[in-house]
Coordinates of C-alpha atoms in Angstrom, one line a residue:
M1 CA 256.6 -200.9 -130.3
L2 CA 254.6 -202.5 -133.1
K3 CA 257.2 -201.4 -135.7
F4 CA 260.0 -203.1 -133.8
L5 CA 257.9 -206.3 -133.4
T6 CA 257.2 -206.2 -137.2
L7 CA 260.8 -205.7 -138.0
L8 CA 261.8 -208.6 -135.7
I9 CA 259.2 -210.9 -137.3
L10 CA 260.5 -209.9 -140.8
I11 CA 264.2 -210.5 -139.8
L12 CA 263.4 -213.9 -138.3
F13 CA 261.4 -214.9 -141.4
A14 CA 264.3 -213.8 -143.7
W15 CA 266.8 -215.7 -141.5
W16 CA 264.6 -218.9 -141.6
R17 CA 264.2 -218.7 -145.4
L18 CA 268.0 -218.2 -145.8
K19 CA 268.7 -221.2 -143.7
R20 CA 266.3 -223.3 -145.8
W21 CA 267.8 -222.0 -149.0
L22 CA 271.3 -222.9 -147.9
Q23 CA 270.1 -226.3 -146.8
H24 CA 268.6 -227.0 -150.2
R25 CA 271.7 -225.9 -152.0
R26 CA 273.8 -228.2 -149.8
L27 CA 271.5 -231.1 -150.5
Q28 CA 271.7 -230.4 -154.2
A29 CA 275.4 -230.2 -154.2
Q30 CA 275.6 -233.6 -152.4
G31 CA 273.3 -235.1 -155.0
L32 CA 270.6 -235.8 -152.5
P33 CA 266.9 -235.3 -153.3
V34 CA 265.5 -232.1 -152.0
P35 CA 262.1 -232.7 -150.3
E36 CA 259.2 -230.8 -151.8
Q37 CA 257.3 -228.4 -149.6
K38 CA 253.8 -229.5 -149.0
G39 CA 251.0 -227.6 -147.2
V40 CA 250.8 -223.9 -146.6
R41 CA 253.5 -221.7 -148.0
P42 CA 255.7 -219.7 -145.5
I43 CA 254.8 -216.3 -147.0
T44 CA 251.1 -217.2 -146.3
I45 CA 251.9 -217.9 -142.7
L46 CA 253.9 -214.7 -142.4
S47 CA 251.1 -212.7 -143.9
L48 CA 248.5 -214.3 -141.5
V49 CA 250.7 -213.5 -138.5
L50 CA 251.2 -209.9 -139.5
L51 CA 247.5 -209.5 -140.2
G52 CA 246.7 -210.9 -136.8
V53 CA 249.1 -208.7 -135.1
Y54 CA 247.9 -205.5 -136.8
G55 CA 244.3 -206.6 -136.5
G56 CA 244.7 -207.2 -132.8
F57 CA 246.5 -203.9 -132.3
L58 CA 243.7 -202.1 -134.2
L59 CA 241.0 -203.7 -132.0
W60 CA 242.9 -203.0 -128.9
H61 CA 243.4 -199.4 -129.9
L62 CA 239.7 -198.9 -130.9
F63 CA 238.2 -200.5 -127.8
G64 CA 240.9 -199.0 -125.5
Q65 CA 239.7 -195.5 -126.4
V66 CA 236.3 -195.8 -124.6

């Protein structure tokens, strides 16, 4: 189950990045300014989500074996 959840998260992340990349290309082709990304990078958010999911699974598995 966790493998499928991870795969789903990675596919959704790749889809989101592809949409943003295509949007930036379209803006550049039209000669419009591309807004700079500020704040936390998307890969950081993805890594925190995956770390939380796997950490939660590990804790659930360890404390569920009592």
